[in-house]
Structure formats: C-alpha cells, structure tokens
Coordinates of C-alpha atoms in Angstrom, one line a residue:
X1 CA 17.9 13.8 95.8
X2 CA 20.7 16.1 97.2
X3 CA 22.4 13.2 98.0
X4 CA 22.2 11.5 95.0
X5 CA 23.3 14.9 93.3
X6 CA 26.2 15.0 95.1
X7 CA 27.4 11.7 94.4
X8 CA 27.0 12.3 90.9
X9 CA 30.0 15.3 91.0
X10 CA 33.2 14.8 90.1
X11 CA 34.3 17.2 93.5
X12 CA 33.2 13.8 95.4
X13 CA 33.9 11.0 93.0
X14 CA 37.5 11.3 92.3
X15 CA 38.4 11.3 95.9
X16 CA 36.1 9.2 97.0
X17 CA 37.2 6.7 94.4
X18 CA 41.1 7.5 95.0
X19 CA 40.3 6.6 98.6
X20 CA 39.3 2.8 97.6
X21 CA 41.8 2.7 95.1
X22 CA 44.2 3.7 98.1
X23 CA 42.9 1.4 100.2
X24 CA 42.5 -1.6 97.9
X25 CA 46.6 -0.9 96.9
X26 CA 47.3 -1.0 100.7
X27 CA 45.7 -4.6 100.8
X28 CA 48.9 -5.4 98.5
X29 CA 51.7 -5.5 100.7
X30 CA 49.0 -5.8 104.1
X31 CA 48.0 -9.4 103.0
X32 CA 51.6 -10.3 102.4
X33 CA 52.2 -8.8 105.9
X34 CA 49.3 -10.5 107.5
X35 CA 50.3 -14.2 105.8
X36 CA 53.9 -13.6 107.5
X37 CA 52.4 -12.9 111.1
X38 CA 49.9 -15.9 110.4
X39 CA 52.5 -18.2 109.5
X40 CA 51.2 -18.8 105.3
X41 CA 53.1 -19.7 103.6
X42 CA 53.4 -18.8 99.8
X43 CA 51.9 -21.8 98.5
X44 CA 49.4 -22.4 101.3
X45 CA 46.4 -22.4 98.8
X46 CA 44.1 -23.8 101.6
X47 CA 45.4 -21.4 104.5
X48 CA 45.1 -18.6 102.5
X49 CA 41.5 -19.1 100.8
X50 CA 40.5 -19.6 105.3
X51 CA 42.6 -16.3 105.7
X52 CA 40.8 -15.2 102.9
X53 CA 37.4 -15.7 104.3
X54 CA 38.0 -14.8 107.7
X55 CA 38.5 -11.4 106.0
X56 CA 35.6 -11.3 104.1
X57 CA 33.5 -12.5 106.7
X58 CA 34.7 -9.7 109.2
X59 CA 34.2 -7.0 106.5
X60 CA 30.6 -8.1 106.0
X61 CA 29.9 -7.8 109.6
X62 CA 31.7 -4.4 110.4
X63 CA 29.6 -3.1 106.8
X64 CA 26.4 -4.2 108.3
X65 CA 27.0 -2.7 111.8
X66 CA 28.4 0.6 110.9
X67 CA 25.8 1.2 108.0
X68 CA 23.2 0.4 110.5
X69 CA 24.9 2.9 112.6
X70 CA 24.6 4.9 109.8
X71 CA 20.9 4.7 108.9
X72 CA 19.8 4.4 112.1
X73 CA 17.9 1.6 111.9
X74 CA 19.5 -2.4 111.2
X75 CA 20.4 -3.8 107.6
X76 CA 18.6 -6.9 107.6
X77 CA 17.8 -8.3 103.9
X78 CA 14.0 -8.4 103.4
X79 CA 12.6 -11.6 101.7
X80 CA 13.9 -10.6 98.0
X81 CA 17.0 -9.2 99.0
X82 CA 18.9 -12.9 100.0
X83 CA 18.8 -14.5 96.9
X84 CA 20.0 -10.7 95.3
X85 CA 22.7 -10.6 98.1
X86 CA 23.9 -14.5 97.6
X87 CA 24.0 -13.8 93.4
X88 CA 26.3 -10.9 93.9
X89 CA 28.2 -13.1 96.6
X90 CA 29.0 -15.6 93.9
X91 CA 30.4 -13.7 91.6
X92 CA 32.1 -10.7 94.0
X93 CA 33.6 -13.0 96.7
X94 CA 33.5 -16.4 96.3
X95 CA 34.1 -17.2 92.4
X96 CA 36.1 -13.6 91.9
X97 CA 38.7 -14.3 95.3
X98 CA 38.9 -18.4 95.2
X99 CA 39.9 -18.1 91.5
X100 CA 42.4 -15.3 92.2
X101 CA 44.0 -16.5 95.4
X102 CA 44.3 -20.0 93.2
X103 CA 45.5 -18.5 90.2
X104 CA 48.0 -16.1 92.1
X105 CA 49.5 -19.2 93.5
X106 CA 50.6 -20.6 90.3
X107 CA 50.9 -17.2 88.5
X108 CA 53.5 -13.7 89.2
X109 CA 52.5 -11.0 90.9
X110 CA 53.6 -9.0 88.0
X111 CA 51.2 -11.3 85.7
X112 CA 48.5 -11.3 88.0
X113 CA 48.4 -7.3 88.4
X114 CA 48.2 -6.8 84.8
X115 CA 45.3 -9.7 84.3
X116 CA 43.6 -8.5 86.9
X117 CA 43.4 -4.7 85.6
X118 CA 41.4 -5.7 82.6
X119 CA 38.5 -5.6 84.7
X120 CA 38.5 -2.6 83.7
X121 CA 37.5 -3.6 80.0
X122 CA 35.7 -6.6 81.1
X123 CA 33.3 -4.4 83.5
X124 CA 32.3 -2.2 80.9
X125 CA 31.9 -4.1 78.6
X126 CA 29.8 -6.9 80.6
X127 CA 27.6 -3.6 81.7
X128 CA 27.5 -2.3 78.1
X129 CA 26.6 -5.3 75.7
X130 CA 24.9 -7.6 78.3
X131 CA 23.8 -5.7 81.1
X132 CA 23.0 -3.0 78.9
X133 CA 22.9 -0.1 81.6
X134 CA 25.0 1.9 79.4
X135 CA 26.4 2.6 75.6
X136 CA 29.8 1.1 74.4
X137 CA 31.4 4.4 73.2
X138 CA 34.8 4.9 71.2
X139 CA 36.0 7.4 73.9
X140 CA 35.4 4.8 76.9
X141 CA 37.4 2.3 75.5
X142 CA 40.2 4.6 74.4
X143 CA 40.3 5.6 77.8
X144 CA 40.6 2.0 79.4
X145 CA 43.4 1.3 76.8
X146 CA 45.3 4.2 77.0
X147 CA 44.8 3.3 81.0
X148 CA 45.7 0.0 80.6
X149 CA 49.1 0.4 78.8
X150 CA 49.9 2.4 82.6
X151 CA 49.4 -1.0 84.2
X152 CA 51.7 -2.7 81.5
X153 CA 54.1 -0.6 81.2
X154 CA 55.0 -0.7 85.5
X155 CA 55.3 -4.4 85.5
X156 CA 56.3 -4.8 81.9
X157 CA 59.4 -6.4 83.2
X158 CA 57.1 -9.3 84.8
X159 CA 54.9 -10.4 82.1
X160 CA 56.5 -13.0 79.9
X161 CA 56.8 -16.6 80.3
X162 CA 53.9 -19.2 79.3
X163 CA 50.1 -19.6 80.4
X164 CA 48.5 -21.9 82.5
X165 CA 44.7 -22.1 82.8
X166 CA 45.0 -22.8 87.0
X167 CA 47.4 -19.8 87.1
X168 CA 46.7 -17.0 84.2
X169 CA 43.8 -18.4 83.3
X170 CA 42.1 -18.6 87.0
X171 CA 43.1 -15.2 87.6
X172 CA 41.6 -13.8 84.0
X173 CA 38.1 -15.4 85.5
X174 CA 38.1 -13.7 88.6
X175 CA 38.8 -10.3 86.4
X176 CA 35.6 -11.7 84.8
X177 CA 33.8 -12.3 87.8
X178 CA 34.3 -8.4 89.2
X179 CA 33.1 -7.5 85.9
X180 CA 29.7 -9.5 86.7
X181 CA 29.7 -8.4 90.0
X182 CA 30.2 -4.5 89.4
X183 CA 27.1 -4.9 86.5
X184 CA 25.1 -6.7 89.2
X185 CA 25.5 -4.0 92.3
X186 CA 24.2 -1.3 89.7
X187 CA 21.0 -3.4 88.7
X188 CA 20.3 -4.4 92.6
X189 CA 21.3 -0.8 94.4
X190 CA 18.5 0.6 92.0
X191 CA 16.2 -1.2 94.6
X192 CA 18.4 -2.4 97.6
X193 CA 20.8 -0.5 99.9
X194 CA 24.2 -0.7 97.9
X195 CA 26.0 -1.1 101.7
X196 CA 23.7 -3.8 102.9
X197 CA 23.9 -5.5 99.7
X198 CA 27.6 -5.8 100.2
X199 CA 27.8 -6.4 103.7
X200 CA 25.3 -9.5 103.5
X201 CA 27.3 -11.0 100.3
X202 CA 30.8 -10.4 102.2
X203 CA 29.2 -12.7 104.9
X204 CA 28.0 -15.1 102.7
X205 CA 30.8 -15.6 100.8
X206 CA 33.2 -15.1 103.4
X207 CA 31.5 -17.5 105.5
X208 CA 31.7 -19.9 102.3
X209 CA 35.6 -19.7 102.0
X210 CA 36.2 -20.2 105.9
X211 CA 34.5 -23.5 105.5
X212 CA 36.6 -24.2 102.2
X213 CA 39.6 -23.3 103.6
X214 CA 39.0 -25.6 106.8
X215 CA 37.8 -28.3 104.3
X216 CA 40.7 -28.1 102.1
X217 CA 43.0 -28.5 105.5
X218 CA 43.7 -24.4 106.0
X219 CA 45.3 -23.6 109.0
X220 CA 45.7 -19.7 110.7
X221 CA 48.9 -21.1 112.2
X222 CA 50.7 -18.9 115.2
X223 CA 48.6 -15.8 114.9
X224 CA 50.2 -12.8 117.2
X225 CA 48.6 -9.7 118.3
X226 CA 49.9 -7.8 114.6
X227 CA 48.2 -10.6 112.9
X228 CA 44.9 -10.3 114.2
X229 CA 45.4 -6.6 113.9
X230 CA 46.0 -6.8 110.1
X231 CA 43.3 -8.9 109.6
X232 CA 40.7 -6.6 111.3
X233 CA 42.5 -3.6 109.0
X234 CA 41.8 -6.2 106.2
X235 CA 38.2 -6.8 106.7
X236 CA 38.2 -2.3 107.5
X237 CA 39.4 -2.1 103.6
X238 CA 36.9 -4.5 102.1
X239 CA 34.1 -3.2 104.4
X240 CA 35.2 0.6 103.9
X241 CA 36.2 0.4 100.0
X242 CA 33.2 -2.0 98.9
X243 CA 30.4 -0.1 100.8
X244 CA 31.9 3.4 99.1
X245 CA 32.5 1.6 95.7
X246 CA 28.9 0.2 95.6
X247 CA 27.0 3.3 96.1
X248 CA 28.9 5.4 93.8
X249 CA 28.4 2.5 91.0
X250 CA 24.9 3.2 92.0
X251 CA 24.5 6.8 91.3
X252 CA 27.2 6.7 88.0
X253 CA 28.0 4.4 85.1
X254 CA 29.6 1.4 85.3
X255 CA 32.6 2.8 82.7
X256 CA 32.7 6.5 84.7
X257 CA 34.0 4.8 88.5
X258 CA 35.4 1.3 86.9
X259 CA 38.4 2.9 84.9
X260 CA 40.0 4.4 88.1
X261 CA 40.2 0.7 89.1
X262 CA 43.5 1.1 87.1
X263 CA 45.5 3.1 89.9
X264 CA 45.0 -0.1 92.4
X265 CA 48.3 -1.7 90.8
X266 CA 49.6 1.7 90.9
X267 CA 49.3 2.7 94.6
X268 CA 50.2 -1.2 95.3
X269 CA 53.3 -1.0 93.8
X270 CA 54.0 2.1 95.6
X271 CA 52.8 0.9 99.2
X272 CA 55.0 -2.3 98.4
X273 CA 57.8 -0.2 98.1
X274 CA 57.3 1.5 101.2
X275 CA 55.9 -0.9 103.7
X276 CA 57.7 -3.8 102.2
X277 CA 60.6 -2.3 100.8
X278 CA 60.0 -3.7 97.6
X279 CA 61.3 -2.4 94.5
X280 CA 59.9 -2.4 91.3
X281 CA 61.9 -3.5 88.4
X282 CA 60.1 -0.3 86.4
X283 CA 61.8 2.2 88.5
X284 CA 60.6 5.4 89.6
X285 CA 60.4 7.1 86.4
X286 CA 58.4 4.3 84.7
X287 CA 56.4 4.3 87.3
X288 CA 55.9 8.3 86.9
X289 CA 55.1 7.3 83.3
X290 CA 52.5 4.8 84.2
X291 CA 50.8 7.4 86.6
X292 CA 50.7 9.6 83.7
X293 CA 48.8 7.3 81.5
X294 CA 46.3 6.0 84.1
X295 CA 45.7 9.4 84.9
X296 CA 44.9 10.1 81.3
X297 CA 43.0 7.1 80.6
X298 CA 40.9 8.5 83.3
X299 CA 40.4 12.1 82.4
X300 CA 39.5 10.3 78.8
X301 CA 36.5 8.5 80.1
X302 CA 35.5 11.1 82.4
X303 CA 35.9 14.7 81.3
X304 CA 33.8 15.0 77.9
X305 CA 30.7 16.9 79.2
X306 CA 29.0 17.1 76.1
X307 CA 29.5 13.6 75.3
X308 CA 28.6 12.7 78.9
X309 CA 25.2 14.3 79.3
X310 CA 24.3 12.7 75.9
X311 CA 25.2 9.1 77.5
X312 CA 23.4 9.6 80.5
X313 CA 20.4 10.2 78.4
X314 CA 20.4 7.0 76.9
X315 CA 20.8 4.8 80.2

C-alpha cells in the first residue's frame, strides 16, 4: 500500500514520467546515430525493422533480469500470463513499431512526430469509451488539445504536403496501436507484474521483428564498437522507460500519465539539436512556445483536485 501510495503523488509522477519522456526523446537522434554506425540506410525498411527487433529483444531481456533483481525472485510468466504478455506484444511492439518504422519511411519526420503525438487522444480515449477504466471528461480533452497544438506548432513548418496510407496512414495506426497497448497494461498490471509483463512482450515481439527483418533480407551491416554500444543504450531506454511507464499506468489513469507523452517530440527535437546538430525550422522561441503549451496541457489534465478525487471515484 505505501508503495502504491507513493506512486500515486504527483512529487513522483512528474519526474518519473519526465524521466521516460527524456529518455524516449533521446531515442530520436540515438537511432539515427545507431543506423549510421550500423551502416542503414534511410530507406532500409528491412534492416531497420532487424535493428528494430534486436532492440526490443535486448530490452525485454535486461527488463526481466533487472526486475528479477529487483524482486528477488525470477519473472517467469505463469500459465495465464503468455497469452496476456503475447496480446500486449501485438499491439505495443510488433503492430505499433512495424507500422511506424514503415510509415516513417515513406512519411517526414516532421509528419510522423505530430501523428504520432495523438496517442495522446487516441489512449484516452481507447481507455475511456472502450476500455472504460475511466470517464471522458471536458477538462481531459482540453488538456490533450491545448497539448497538442505544442506538438504542431514546433514542427508546423513540416506538416504539409499529401497523405499516403503506407506513410501517414501506417504511422496514424501505430498511434492507434500504443493507444490499445497503454489500455491493455492497466487491465493486466491489475493482476500481473507491470515489469514482467513488459519484459516478456518486448521478447516476444522483438524476437518477432528479428525474424521479419531477416526474412524481409535485413542486414546489421559493419557494426563497430559505438554501434553495439548504442544498441545496448537502445534496448536500456525501452527496458528502463517501459518498465517505469507500465507501473505508473498501473497505479493512475490512463489520461493522468498519457498526456506528458506530448514532451517526447519536445525533448527530441532538443536532443536532435544537440547530439545531431540539427536545427529546427521553429526556432528557439517556438520551441519555448511549444514547451509552454505542453506544459499547460499537462497541468490541465492533472491539477484539478476536486475534479480528480471525483474521477477516481468512478473508475
């Protein structure tokens, strides 16, 4: 219970899910890095979807042993727990990655990062009017669109031009996948260990994409020493970031931990700029701006105390 308590405060949840955010920006630029020390190229769909997997696959087994580690005792699935862990893989690694690395490929980054932030929407309201693990409410989806227009406005520069359903329209479906995925951790983590969860579906799925990426003629290519080390830092983010992200979905609503989702383009566009020395075409005072309103959008949907105790009532 003191756990649970303490996972419930906003003292741990904003760092904790700034943390993820962080990391999940960092993968931004660090894939881009780790395809240029592999030798992927752009539109290697194949190579990437094995590079892809490789990841995952890592990720599910460093989750497992350091959460083992952690409880003392090994996270192996009981009987019920597979089919839970392979349902969850579906939609959180295999259709949610295969669609975006796809659509990416035939899509802007630009595009891709604003499509991909309606999650946001899509996760609450997957968890709200199917899942129904929590009310729709006027003040949750003010907040994701006053979060939203954040996203738009730092890559508004990038999102014009025409729509393709392999390229805007895969990537839309892996937003839609997430959504899926973040309703189903809060449904199983009731029952199952949020960390072993994710650590068996990142090896399930990631073991799923290595074989499609061999199958569809991937290749790794000249890996050095940096590109194994970025893939290991890789799999560390997914491991680290979906282990953390899982258990606080657990303890909170979907809405309350899926609107900071919005500062992953944020803090990519930032870490592009200074690992990659990238610049965005917003410039530094849109992307100020843009802080500002995902910052709000996420005060919106989390700081109304009377509002929030008479939510949590209802769930």
């Amino acid at each position: 219970m003191k756990d649970s308590s303490i996972l419930t405060r906003k003292t741990a949840v904003i760092p904790l899910t700034m943390l993820c955010c962080l990391l999940w920006g960092s993968a931004f630029p660090c894939i881009k890095l780790g395809y240029g020390y592999s030798s992927i190229s752009a539109d290697d769909t194949a190579s990437q979807l094995l590079y892809a997997g490789l990841r995952f696959a890592l990720a599910g087994v460093l989750a497992i042993i350091i959460g083992s580690i952690a409880a003392r005792k090994p996270l192996i699935p009981r009987g019920k727990t597979v089919p839970k862990a392979a349902l969850l893989s579906l939609f959180q690694t295999i259709l949610q990655y295969t669609f975006f690395y796809i659509g990416l490929a035939r899509s802007t980054g630009m595009k891709s990062s604003v499509i991909t932030a309606s999650n946001v929407f899509l996760s609450i309201l997957v968890a709200s009017l199917i899942f129904r693990t929590e009310k729709l409410t006027l003040r949750k989806m003010l907040g994701c669109l006053v979060g939203f227009s954040g996203v738009v406005l730092i890559n508004l520069s990038g999102i014009g031009g025409g729509f393709r359903l392999t390229g805007e329209g895969f990537v839309f479906l892996s937003a839609l996948s997430y959504a899926f995925s973040a309703a189903l951790i809060k449904r199983f983590s009731s029952e199952e260990d949020p960390v072993l969860l994710s650590g068996w579906q990142f090896i399930i799925g990631g073991t799923f994409m290595t074989v499609l990426g061999v199958f569809l003629g991937g290749r790794m290519g000249n890996t050095d020493l940096r590109g194994i080390a970025m893939l290991v830092y890789l799999a560390i983010v997914s491991a680290a970031a979906f282990s953390i992200w899982g258990t606080l979905l657990k303890h909170n609503p979907v809405s309350m931990i899926s609107v900071f989702g919005f500062m992953n383009p944020v803090f990519g566009v930032i870490l592009s700029f200074l690992l990659l020395s990238e610049r965005s075409a917003a410039g530094p005072l849109r992307v100020i701006a843009a802080l500002g309103l995902v910052a709000l959008g996420i005060v919106i949907v989390n700081f109304a105390p009377k509002l929030h105790r008479t939510e949590k009532t209802a769930l």
